Amino acid sequence: MSPKITVELLRQLRQAMKNSKYITEPIQAYIVPSGDAHQSEYIAPCDCRREFICGFNGSAGTAIVTEQHAALWTDGRYFLQASQQMDTNWTLMKMGLKETPSQEDWLISVLPENSRVGVDPWIIAADQWKNMWKALSGAGHSLVAVQDNLIDAIWEDRPPRPSTKLIALGLKYTGLTWQDKVTALRGKMAERRISWFVVTALDEIAWLFNLRGSDIQYNPVFFAYAIIGISSIKLFVDSKRLLEPAVREHLELDSPSKPDLTVHCFPYESVYTELQAVCAALAPKEKIWICDKASCALTQVIPKAHRSAIPYTPLCLAKAVKNPTEIQGMKMAHIKDAVALCELFAWLEKEIPKGTVTEISVADKAEELRSQQKDFVGLSFPTISSVGPNGAIIHYRPLPETNRTLSLNEVYLIDSGAQYLDGTTDVTRTMHFGTPSDYEKECFTYVLKGHIAVSAAVFPSGTKGHLLDSFARASLWDAGLDYLHGTGHGVGCFLNVHEGPCGISYKTFADEPLEAGMIVSDEPGYYEDGSFGIRLENVVLVIPAKTKYNYRNRGSLTFEPLTLVPIQLKMINTELLTQKERDWVNDYHRKCRETIGAELERQGRKVALDWLIRETEPIV
Amino acid sequence: MSPKITVELLRQLRQAMKNSKYITEPIQAYIVPSGDAHQSEYIAPCDCRREFICGFNGSAGTAIVTEQHAALWTDGRYFLQASQQMDTNWTLMKMGLKETPSQEDWLISVLPENSRVGVDPWIIAADQWKNMWKALSGAGHSLVAVQDNLIDAIWEDRPPRPSTKLIALGLKYTGLTWQDKVTALRGKMAERRISWFVVTALDEIAWLFNLRGSDIQYNPVFFAYAIIGISSIKLFVDSKRLLEPAVREHLELDSPSKPDLTVHCFPYESVYTELQAVCAALAPKEKIWICDKASCALTQVIPKAHRSAIPYTPLCLAKAVKNPTEIQGMKMAHIKDAVALCELFAWLEKEIPKGTVTEISVADKAEELRSQQKDFVGLSFPTISSVGPNGAIIHYRPLPETNRTLSLNEVYLIDSGAQYLDGTTDVTRTMHFGTPSDYEKECFTYVLKGHIAVSAAVFPSGTKGHLLDSFARASLWDAGLDYLHGTGHGVGCFLNVHEGPCGISYKTFADEPLEAGMIVSDEPGYYEDGSFGIRLENVVLVIPAKTKYNYRNRGSLTFEPLTLVPIQLKMINTELLTQKERDWVNDYHRKCRETIGAELERQGRKVALDWLIRETEPIV
C-alpha cells in the first residue's frame, strides 16, 4: 500500500476555504465526515469524500483540514491501515488513546481566536453538529454550514450518484403492502400527535415502500427521502427510476386507489424546499418527527418548536420486528446459504491438500456457490476469509498482497453472507482442515460455550440485548480471555446486514428491548495476535420461551438459530462442555442434518450431503 | 396510618409564595425536593421538608405546589405508602407508569403563561436544575432560585440542624492520615490542572479528614463543606464542634506542621461567601472541580468558564478503593457481625416455637447482640425483619401495625447491618425454622445460584459492575422468574452503607469500573407477592483473580466474601446445584466455620458455636 499524495489537493481545498464562490467569509477549518446524507454505514463511491481528501478508506474516520494542519481521527481497528494510506501531510489521531485530543479540543488548541469552522450540513448528523457547535462556541469560535461541499468542488472525475434499477417486492416477500405499512406508521403518528415524519435512512425508505435498489454495494437500498404526512406521501427519488412500469404499478402512480395513499414523487434534490413548504404550512402546535441522526441540514429546516427528534424512528422499530412472511423468507435464505456453505466446506476438504486454495479463491468460490441458489442478489458484505494470523485481524479482508494459502496446519475463519430476494444472511465458521492444537481447541470451545450461552439464554420480555453480552464472555473470562468487539447486531430482511435498534453489546445502553420477531447475530470470538482468529456466528430469531413459571405475566424470550451450518466437531474439546451444552450441540446438528440435508438431497448435492452427515454426528 | 392534614400548611405555603419578604415577585409554583444540601441519601429531621409539607416520608419523592394544585412524584416502591400518608389535597404521581407526566410536563400543563417556578437552590442538584430550567424556559416559564426556603418559613418547631460530637479516627482505622489524603488529592488536581475542589458530599468530607459524626441516623457523617486548594484547606463546620481537644489535635488546629496542610475553619454557613471570594481571586485559566450532583446554589457561584463539573469526584473514587487497613477493618467488622448473627439464629431456633418472637423483637435482639461486639457504633440502616408475605415488600420495615410473629410455617428474611469503628456491614439471610415447601426451596436455590454466579465470577480488570448483573439473574430467568431491584451497591468503611461509584445493576451504565479493593454487596432475591420474600446478601471484596491465561496483560478480578454467615442448608434443593456450585457452598461454609468458629470460641459463645458447626456441614 502506498500513501495517497495529497499536497495539491490540500492546497486546492485551502483555497476553496477562502473562495467567495462557496462562502461569504473565509473559514479557518473544514470538517470532512465519513458518511453520506443518510448516515449510511456503507457509502457509494461519490460519497467517499474523506477517502478522496486523505487517502484512508476505512469505514470510520473524520478528516479536518485547517490552514496549517490536516488530521484524521479513526479508531483502533484502522490505526495501521490509516498510517499506511496517508502521506505526511496528515496527522493520524488515534481515537481511544488517552493522549489523543477530541476533534473539538484539537480545533480549539490549533485555531486562532474567533475562527470559523465549516462543514457540509448534509453529511453531519444533527446530534454531532450540536456537540461540535457547543464546544466551538464555548471557546469563541463558530461552526458554519457550508452549503456547497468543498470536496466536491475540487474533486475532478467525482463519480455520479448511482441511480440503479428499482425492484418492487411483492407480498410474497414482504408480508405487508407498502400501503399497510404507511397506514400503520400513521397510526403511530396519530398516537403521538405527529403531523409529518421525515424519513432519511435509506433502509427505512426501502422497507416502507417495499422497493429495493443497488445504489450502495452490499446494501439493497436506493437514494431517496420520504416525507409522510397523515394524509399525504412525498417520495424524493431520481425521476428516471420511476419510468419502469413495474415500479409505477407497484406505487400505483398512474391510478392511485385512495387520495391519502397517493405517492407524490419529487426529484431527490428537492427534499429541502419541499420540507420548507411543509413547515411553512404548519399550524402552531403541529409536530414533525425526524431521527436525531438525520442530517443537520434537513433537521434545521424544521423550526425547533415543531421538531420532535427521536433516537429510533417508528419505521426502524417496525422493520426490526419481522412479520411471519419475512421470518419465513429469512429461514429460506438461510437454508440456501447453508447449502452453499456445506458444498464449500466439502470442496475445501478435497482442495486444500493440493496447496492451491487461497483466502481470495475461497471467497470467490463461496460467492459462486451462493450465486447458484434461487433469488440470489449479491453478497451482504465483503467476505472475511482469513488463514492463521490473518484471522486475528477482526476486520480483515483478503487483498492480493496479504492473500494466504489455506493449509492443513492453520485455523481458517470465514465470515460471509448474501442477499437473497427473501432474506439476508451472515455466518461465521472457524475450521481446521488438519489437526488443531489443544490450545486452539480449548479457545474454540470457550467461544462455543459463549455462543451457546447467548443462543440458549432465556430472559424476560423487555430485556435489552446488552444485558446478554456477558453471557457470551463468561467462559472466556474464566480462563482470562476475552474479545474486543460486541456480540451481535440486528440483521435486515433483504436489507442491510447491520441494522438497529437492537443488538448484543457491552458498549451501548441505548439499544431497544428485544422482542419476538427480531433477528440478531450471535458471534463471540477469540483472537490471538499473530496466530489465529476464532469466531462462531449464527443469525438467531427472537422467539417466545416456555418457562416453568411466569413472573408478573411478563413472558420470556429466547433465540432460535436461523443459520444451520455445522460447527466443526474436530475443534471442540468436549470435556469442557456441560451436558446441557453437549445436548445443545447435538440438537443443533440434528436440525442442520434434517433441514439442510433435505435441501441438499433435493438439489442433488451428494458430496455436500455426505459431508453434512459426517459433520453432524452426535457428540458424547 | 392516617394521612397528614395539610389544608392549613398549603394555605400558608401559597401565601409565602406571594410574600415579598421572601421573593421580589410572586411565584406560581414551588418545588420541594427530597434531599438536603449535600444530596444525602438519608437525611436529618430538619431536612425532611417534603415529608413536612405532604406527609409522605419515603426515601424518594418530590412535591410541587402551585396556586391550584399539589402533587407528589414517587416510584413504585412507595405508591401504597404515599397514598396512605397524604390527604386529598395531594395528587400522587406514580413514576414509571406511562400515563404519569414528568414534573416538567405537568408544570407546563397546569401553569398559566409566563409563570415563575421557585425552588431552593441549595437542595436541588445542579444537573436537575439544568433539566428543569431547560424544559420550563422552552415553554415560556422561568425557574427561580428562592434563597429563603419557604417550607422552613412556615415550619414551626422545625428541629435544629444536628451538631453531634466529632470522632477523630486514628491510623489504626484509616490506614492513611488526612494529610496523606489531601496530598494525594492535590496530586490528582495537579494532573488535571485544577486549582480548587469544592467537597459537598458528607461522606467524602468525613473520609478525607478521618472524622466521623452522627448528624444523620445510620450514616456516621457530619454537616460540613470543604474547599481544597493546591496549597490551602478550608473546612466549613459548626465551630462548637472544634472545641474538643482530640479533634483540635487531630486537625493540628493549634500547631499546624506545614502551611499548606493548615486547616482553616469557617462556620458551616459561610461556604457560599468563601467560595465567592475564592472565585473572585481566580486567574483567567484556573479551574474548580465540583460534583455535578452538588447543589445548584454552590455550583452557580463558580463562573462557567472556571467550573469543571464531574460525575464522580476523585475523593469518591479514592474512598471506594479500600486500603489494606480499611480492608482489614472491614474483615474484622464482618467477623463480629457474623458472631452476633450466629447467636441470633441459634436463639431464634429456640424461641420461635414459643410463639412470642415478632419481626420487631428479632430486630431489637439483633441490635442488642451486635451492640455487645467491640467498637459497635450503631446500625447502618433500619433493619428489614420480615415474615411470610411481608418479605415480599422489598423495602419493608416492621411497624407496630404490620408486626408479624415468626412461626415454623413461614419464610423469614432479615436484612441488617451495623457501623463499627473498623467497618460497616450489610447482610441478608432468608431462613425457614420449620419445613420449607419445595417451591420455596426451589426459588431459594435459584437465588443462591445467582448469588454464587456473581460471587465466583471472574472478569477482566476494567469491567463495570453492570456487566455482571445478568449473572445473578440467569437461573431465575431460566425458570421465568426475576427480581426488580439491582444486585449490588458499594459499601463504605465505617461510612455510608450505600456509596458510589460502583455497583452491580442493570439500571445504570455510568458506574465506574470495578477495581481490586472495592467493596460491594451481592444480593439477588425473589419476591412472591402475598407469600414470601427471598434475598441472599453478602458484602464482597474485589480481589485479583488467578487465571490460566492473561489476555493482553489486562489481569482479572473476582470477589472474596467478607460476610461469613451460613446460608441455610435446609432451604437449598441441592439437586439444582452444579458440582461447582456445591463446591462453592462447601468452601464458603468451611470458611465460616473456621473464621467465625474461632471467634465464637474466643467469646465463649457455645450455643452459637454448636449452631454454626451444624449449619456448615458439607453438602453432597
mmCIF file with all atom_site columns, C-alpha atoms in Angstrom, chain B residues 102-222:
data_model
loop_
_atom_site.group_PDB
_atom_site.id
_atom_site.type_symbol
_atom_site.label_atom_id
_atom_site.label_alt_id
_atom_site.label_comp_id
_atom_site.label_asym_id
_atom_site.label_entity_id
_atom_site.label_seq_id
_atom_site.pdbx_PDB_ins_code
_atom_site.Cartn_x
_atom_site.Cartn_y
_atom_site.Cartn_z
_atom_site.occupancy
_atom_site.B_iso_or_equiv
_atom_site.pdbx_formal_charge
_atom_site.auth_seq_id
_atom_site.auth_comp_id
_atom_site.auth_asym_id
_atom_site.auth_atom_id
_atom_site.pdbx_PDB_model_num
ATOM 1   C CA . SER B 1 102 ? -42.961 14.208 34.251 1.00 0.00 ? 102 SER B CA 1
ATOM 2   C CA . GLN B 1 103 ? -42.716 17.109 36.699 1.00 0.00 ? 103 GLN B CA 1
ATOM 3   C CA . GLU B 1 104 ? -41.781 19.404 33.824 1.00 0.00 ? 104 GLU B CA 1
ATOM 4   C CA . ASP B 1 105 ? -44.652 18.297 31.578 1.00 0.00 ? 105 ASP B CA 1
ATOM 5   C CA . TRP B 1 106 ? -47.127 18.538 34.406 1.00 0.00 ? 106 TRP B CA 1
ATOM 6   C CA . LEU B 1 107 ? -45.990 22.043 35.362 1.00 0.00 ? 107 LEU B CA 1
ATOM 7   C CA . ILE B 1 108 ? -46.246 23.150 31.754 1.00 0.00 ? 108 ILE B CA 1
ATOM 8   C CA . SER B 1 109 ? -49.751 21.696 31.507 1.00 0.00 ? 109 SER B CA 1
ATOM 9   C CA . VAL B 1 110 ? -51.128 23.391 34.643 1.00 0.00 ? 110 VAL B CA 1
ATOM 10  C CA . LEU B 1 111 ? -49.317 26.731 34.801 1.00 0.00 ? 111 LEU B CA 1
ATOM 11  C CA . PRO B 1 112 ? -50.640 29.992 33.315 1.00 0.00 ? 112 PRO B CA 1
ATOM 12  C CA . GLU B 1 113 ? -48.411 31.572 30.672 1.00 0.00 ? 113 GLU B CA 1
ATOM 13  C CA . ASN B 1 114 ? -45.091 33.139 31.744 1.00 0.00 ? 114 ASN B CA 1
ATOM 14  C CA . SER B 1 115 ? -45.187 31.547 35.165 1.00 0.00 ? 115 SER B CA 1
ATOM 15  C CA . ARG B 1 116 ? -42.373 31.653 37.703 1.00 0.00 ? 116 ARG B CA 1
ATOM 16  C CA . VAL B 1 117 ? -41.477 28.353 39.362 1.00 0.00 ? 117 VAL B CA 1
ATOM 17  C CA . GLY B 1 118 ? -39.446 28.578 42.561 1.00 0.00 ? 118 GLY B CA 1
ATOM 18  C CA . VAL B 1 119 ? -37.073 26.157 44.215 1.00 0.00 ? 119 VAL B CA 1
ATOM 19  C CA . ASP B 1 120 ? -34.493 26.337 46.979 1.00 0.00 ? 120 ASP B CA 1
ATOM 20  C CA . PRO B 1 121 ? -31.189 26.264 45.036 1.00 0.00 ? 121 PRO B CA 1
ATOM 21  C CA . TRP B 1 122 ? -29.447 24.578 47.992 1.00 0.00 ? 122 TRP B CA 1
ATOM 22  C CA . ILE B 1 123 ? -31.455 21.392 47.815 1.00 0.00 ? 123 ILE B CA 1
ATOM 23  C CA . ILE B 1 124 ? -31.745 20.951 44.080 1.00 0.00 ? 124 ILE B CA 1
ATOM 24  C CA . ALA B 1 125 ? -28.741 19.362 42.364 1.00 0.00 ? 125 ALA B CA 1
ATOM 25  C CA . ALA B 1 126 ? -27.111 21.347 39.566 1.00 0.00 ? 126 ALA B CA 1
ATOM 26  C CA . ASP B 1 127 ? -27.956 18.738 36.908 1.00 0.00 ? 127 ASP B CA 1
ATOM 27  C CA . GLN B 1 128 ? -31.615 18.623 37.965 1.00 0.00 ? 128 GLN B CA 1
ATOM 28  C CA . TRP B 1 129 ? -31.824 22.406 37.956 1.00 0.00 ? 129 TRP B CA 1
ATOM 29  C CA . LYS B 1 130 ? -30.442 22.442 34.425 1.00 0.00 ? 130 LYS B CA 1
ATOM 30  C CA . ASN B 1 131 ? -33.029 19.976 33.097 1.00 0.00 ? 131 ASN B CA 1
ATOM 31  C CA . MET B 1 132 ? -35.912 21.738 34.812 1.00 0.00 ? 132 MET B CA 1
ATOM 32  C CA . TRP B 1 133 ? -34.672 25.133 33.667 1.00 0.00 ? 133 TRP B CA 1
ATOM 33  C CA . LYS B 1 134 ? -34.445 23.982 30.048 1.00 0.00 ? 134 LYS B CA 1
ATOM 34  C CA . ALA B 1 135 ? -37.931 22.484 29.995 1.00 0.00 ? 135 ALA B CA 1
ATOM 35  C CA . LEU B 1 136 ? -39.568 25.460 31.667 1.00 0.00 ? 136 LEU B CA 1
ATOM 36  C CA . SER B 1 137 ? -37.835 28.141 29.620 1.00 0.00 ? 137 SER B CA 1
ATOM 37  C CA . GLY B 1 138 ? -38.635 26.190 26.451 1.00 0.00 ? 138 GLY B CA 1
ATOM 38  C CA . ALA B 1 139 ? -42.299 26.619 27.379 1.00 0.00 ? 139 ALA B CA 1
ATOM 39  C CA . GLY B 1 140 ? -42.071 30.299 28.240 1.00 0.00 ? 140 GLY B CA 1
ATOM 40  C CA . HIS B 1 141 ? -41.842 29.937 32.024 1.00 0.00 ? 141 HIS B CA 1
ATOM 41  C CA . SER B 1 142 ? -38.907 30.646 34.291 1.00 0.00 ? 142 SER B CA 1
ATOM 42  C CA . LEU B 1 143 ? -37.212 28.761 37.099 1.00 0.00 ? 143 LEU B CA 1
ATOM 43  C CA . VAL B 1 144 ? -36.387 30.989 40.050 1.00 0.00 ? 144 VAL B CA 1
ATOM 44  C CA . ALA B 1 145 ? -33.892 30.326 42.846 1.00 0.00 ? 145 ALA B CA 1
ATOM 45  C CA . VAL B 1 146 ? -35.671 31.270 46.087 1.00 0.00 ? 146 VAL B CA 1
ATOM 46  C CA . GLN B 1 147 ? -32.922 31.862 48.653 1.00 0.00 ? 147 GLN B CA 1
ATOM 47  C CA . ASP B 1 148 ? -35.142 31.551 51.732 1.00 0.00 ? 148 ASP B CA 1
ATOM 48  C CA . ASN B 1 149 ? -36.598 28.088 51.976 1.00 0.00 ? 149 ASN B CA 1
ATOM 49  C CA . LEU B 1 150 ? -40.374 28.564 52.017 1.00 0.00 ? 150 LEU B CA 1
ATOM 50  C CA . ILE B 1 151 ? -41.023 25.342 53.915 1.00 0.00 ? 151 ILE B CA 1
ATOM 51  C CA . ASP B 1 152 ? -38.668 26.467 56.691 1.00 0.00 ? 152 ASP B CA 1
ATOM 52  C CA . ALA B 1 153 ? -40.547 29.768 56.673 1.00 0.00 ? 153 ALA B CA 1
ATOM 53  C CA . ILE B 1 154 ? -43.835 28.091 57.601 1.00 0.00 ? 154 ILE B CA 1
ATOM 54  C CA . TRP B 1 155 ? -42.385 25.204 59.645 1.00 0.00 ? 155 TRP B CA 1
ATOM 55  C CA . GLU B 1 156 ? -42.957 25.976 63.324 1.00 0.00 ? 156 GLU B CA 1
ATOM 56  C CA . ASP B 1 157 ? -40.872 23.774 65.638 1.00 0.00 ? 157 ASP B CA 1
ATOM 57  C CA . ARG B 1 158 ? -38.560 22.752 62.852 1.00 0.00 ? 158 ARG B CA 1
ATOM 58  C CA . PRO B 1 159 ? -35.805 20.724 64.537 1.00 0.00 ? 159 PRO B CA 1
ATOM 59  C CA . PRO B 1 160 ? -32.398 22.413 64.629 1.00 0.00 ? 160 PRO B CA 1
ATOM 60  C CA . ARG B 1 161 ? -29.599 21.150 62.372 1.00 0.00 ? 161 ARG B CA 1
ATOM 61  C CA . PRO B 1 162 ? -27.748 18.450 64.369 1.00 0.00 ? 162 PRO B CA 1
ATOM 62  C CA . SER B 1 163 ? -24.239 19.194 65.560 1.00 0.00 ? 163 SER B CA 1
ATOM 63  C CA . THR B 1 164 ? -23.100 15.983 67.217 1.00 0.00 ? 164 THR B CA 1
ATOM 64  C CA . LYS B 1 165 ? -19.707 15.241 68.721 1.00 0.00 ? 165 LYS B CA 1
ATOM 65  C CA . LEU B 1 166 ? -16.977 14.518 66.186 1.00 0.00 ? 166 LEU B CA 1
ATOM 66  C CA . ILE B 1 167 ? -14.795 11.399 66.474 1.00 0.00 ? 167 ILE B CA 1
ATOM 67  C CA . ALA B 1 168 ? -11.230 11.528 65.165 1.00 0.00 ? 168 ALA B CA 1
ATOM 68  C CA . LEU B 1 169 ? -10.158 8.219  63.649 1.00 0.00 ? 169 LEU B CA 1
ATOM 69  C CA . GLY B 1 170 ? -6.513  7.235  64.028 1.00 0.00 ? 170 GLY B CA 1
ATOM 70  C CA . LEU B 1 171 ? -4.270  5.486  61.531 1.00 0.00 ? 171 LEU B CA 1
ATOM 71  C CA . LYS B 1 172 ? -5.237  2.162  63.063 1.00 0.00 ? 172 LYS B CA 1
ATOM 72  C CA . TYR B 1 173 ? -8.644  2.563  61.444 1.00 0.00 ? 173 TYR B CA 1
ATOM 73  C CA . THR B 1 174 ? -7.937  4.699  58.399 1.00 0.00 ? 174 THR B CA 1
ATOM 74  C CA . GLY B 1 175 ? -4.573  3.478  57.109 1.00 0.00 ? 175 GLY B CA 1
ATOM 75  C CA . LEU B 1 176 ? -3.832  6.958  55.810 1.00 0.00 ? 176 LEU B CA 1
ATOM 76  C CA . THR B 1 177 ? -3.602  10.289 57.608 1.00 0.00 ? 177 THR B CA 1
ATOM 77  C CA . TRP B 1 178 ? -5.839  13.063 56.379 1.00 0.00 ? 178 TRP B CA 1
ATOM 78  C CA . GLN B 1 179 ? -2.669  14.885 55.390 1.00 0.00 ? 179 GLN B CA 1
ATOM 79  C CA . ASP B 1 180 ? -1.741  11.993 53.084 1.00 0.00 ? 180 ASP B CA 1
ATOM 80  C CA . LYS B 1 181 ? -5.237  12.014 51.620 1.00 0.00 ? 181 LYS B CA 1
ATOM 81  C CA . VAL B 1 182 ? -5.116  15.764 50.967 1.00 0.00 ? 182 VAL B CA 1
ATOM 82  C CA . THR B 1 183 ? -1.712  15.367 49.335 1.00 0.00 ? 183 THR B CA 1
ATOM 83  C CA . ALA B 1 184 ? -2.957  12.536 47.095 1.00 0.00 ? 184 ALA B CA 1
ATOM 84  C CA . LEU B 1 185 ? -5.995  14.602 46.168 1.00 0.00 ? 185 LEU B CA 1
ATOM 85  C CA . ARG B 1 186 ? -3.758  17.541 45.260 1.00 0.00 ? 186 ARG B CA 1
ATOM 86  C CA . GLY B 1 187 ? -1.787  15.177 43.036 1.00 0.00 ? 187 GLY B CA 1
ATOM 87  C CA . LYS B 1 188 ? -4.981  14.387 41.107 1.00 0.00 ? 188 LYS B CA 1
ATOM 88  C CA . MET B 1 189 ? -5.829  18.093 40.943 1.00 0.00 ? 189 MET B CA 1
ATOM 89  C CA . ALA B 1 190 ? -2.369  18.963 39.613 1.00 0.00 ? 190 ALA B CA 1
ATOM 90  C CA . GLU B 1 191 ? -2.653  16.218 36.960 1.00 0.00 ? 191 GLU B CA 1
ATOM 91  C CA . ARG B 1 192 ? -5.799  17.867 35.596 1.00 0.00 ? 192 ARG B CA 1
ATOM 92  C CA . ARG B 1 193 ? -4.616  21.435 36.309 1.00 0.00 ? 193 ARG B CA 1
ATOM 93  C CA . ILE B 1 194 ? -7.357  22.068 38.834 1.00 0.00 ? 194 ILE B CA 1
ATOM 94  C CA . SER B 1 195 ? -6.827  24.851 41.375 1.00 0.00 ? 195 SER B CA 1
ATOM 95  C CA . TRP B 1 196 ? -9.675  24.139 43.789 1.00 0.00 ? 196 TRP B CA 1
ATOM 96  C CA . PHE B 1 197 ? -12.063 21.339 44.628 1.00 0.00 ? 197 PHE B CA 1
ATOM 97  C CA . VAL B 1 198 ? -15.370 22.023 46.399 1.00 0.00 ? 198 VAL B CA 1
ATOM 98  C CA . VAL B 1 199 ? -16.317 18.987 48.510 1.00 0.00 ? 199 VAL B CA 1
ATOM 99  C CA . THR B 1 200 ? -20.045 18.803 49.203 1.00 0.00 ? 200 THR B CA 1
ATOM 100 C CA . ALA B 1 201 ? -20.804 15.113 49.864 1.00 0.00 ? 201 ALA B CA 1
ATOM 101 C CA . LEU B 1 202 ? -20.790 14.450 53.601 1.00 0.00 ? 202 LEU B CA 1
ATOM 102 C CA . ASP B 1 203 ? -19.146 11.041 53.361 1.00 0.00 ? 203 ASP B CA 1
ATOM 103 C CA . GLU B 1 204 ? -16.335 12.458 51.237 1.00 0.00 ? 204 GLU B CA 1
ATOM 104 C CA . ILE B 1 205 ? -15.594 15.114 53.858 1.00 0.00 ? 205 ILE B CA 1
ATOM 105 C CA . ALA B 1 206 ? -15.716 12.548 56.672 1.00 0.00 ? 206 ALA B CA 1
ATOM 106 C CA . TRP B 1 207 ? -13.403 10.213 54.769 1.00 0.00 ? 207 TRP B CA 1
ATOM 107 C CA . LEU B 1 208 ? -10.947 12.949 53.766 1.00 0.00 ? 208 LEU B CA 1
ATOM 108 C CA . PHE B 1 209 ? -10.473 14.309 57.283 1.00 0.00 ? 209 PHE B CA 1
ATOM 109 C CA . ASN B 1 210 ? -10.705 10.927 59.052 1.00 0.00 ? 210 ASN B CA 1
ATOM 110 C CA . LEU B 1 211 ? -13.535 12.338 61.142 1.00 0.00 ? 211 LEU B CA 1
ATOM 111 C CA . ARG B 1 212 ? -16.954 10.909 61.903 1.00 0.00 ? 212 ARG B CA 1
ATOM 112 C CA . GLY B 1 213 ? -20.130 12.330 63.402 1.00 0.00 ? 213 GLY B CA 1
ATOM 113 C CA . SER B 1 214 ? -23.691 11.199 63.993 1.00 0.00 ? 214 SER B CA 1
ATOM 114 C CA . ASP B 1 215 ? -25.699 14.045 62.459 1.00 0.00 ? 215 ASP B CA 1
ATOM 115 C CA . ILE B 1 216 ? -27.687 11.662 60.279 1.00 0.00 ? 216 ILE B CA 1
ATOM 116 C CA . GLN B 1 217 ? -29.072 8.401  61.621 1.00 0.00 ? 217 GLN B CA 1
ATOM 117 C CA . TYR B 1 218 ? -27.233 5.279  60.363 1.00 0.00 ? 218 TYR B CA 1
ATOM 118 C CA . ASN B 1 219 ? -24.620 7.380  58.495 1.00 0.00 ? 219 ASN B CA 1
ATOM 119 C CA . PRO B 1 220 ? -21.610 8.412  60.598 1.00 0.00 ? 220 PRO B CA 1
ATOM 120 C CA . VAL B 1 221 ? -21.253 11.783 58.911 1.00 0.00 ? 221 VAL B CA 1
ATOM 121 C CA . PHE B 1 222 ? -21.471 15.416 59.971 1.00 0.00 ? 222 PHE B CA 1
#
